[in-house]
């Protein structure tokens, strides 16, 4: 399923109850199947990249039609983004990079982060910077 799993607890519970026991329910955790993520994970685990001192993950979504194909046809609406809920773009797209980082580096033990609204027409935070220690 894509996030959010449900709009309320009651419907989320119904989704879980309907889940066949032999199936795995996943929410927004598809990065572990991306070819490029699997390749990097294999290279790291085989030691072919040496000791990792730093890893950078960048997730960028254009908020202007001149920079984004899906908005270039004139259908762009300044108030309509992939993430139009209060959580904003950070929740909608940025979290997809946490899974590969965990796959590469293990469990996060410390996080220092800040979020802000660089795109005022977008609901919720439109940018985040985080230092994550693994």
CSV table of C-alpha atoms in Angstrom, one decimal, residues 10 28 31 48 68 83 96 102 120 132:
chain,number,residue,atom,x,y,z
A,10,UNK,CA,-10.9,1.9,12.1
A,28,UNK,CA,5.8,2.9,1.2
A,31,UNK,CA,13.1,1.0,-2.3
A,48,UNK,CA,34.1,-3.0,-3.0
A,68,UNK,CA,9.0,19.4,-14.3
A,83,UNK,CA,2.0,15.9,-1.4
A,96,UNK,CA,11.6,6.7,0.5
A,102,UNK,CA,19.1,1.6,6.6
A,120,UNK,CA,5.1,28.7,0.6
A,132,UNK,CA,21.8,10.7,10.7
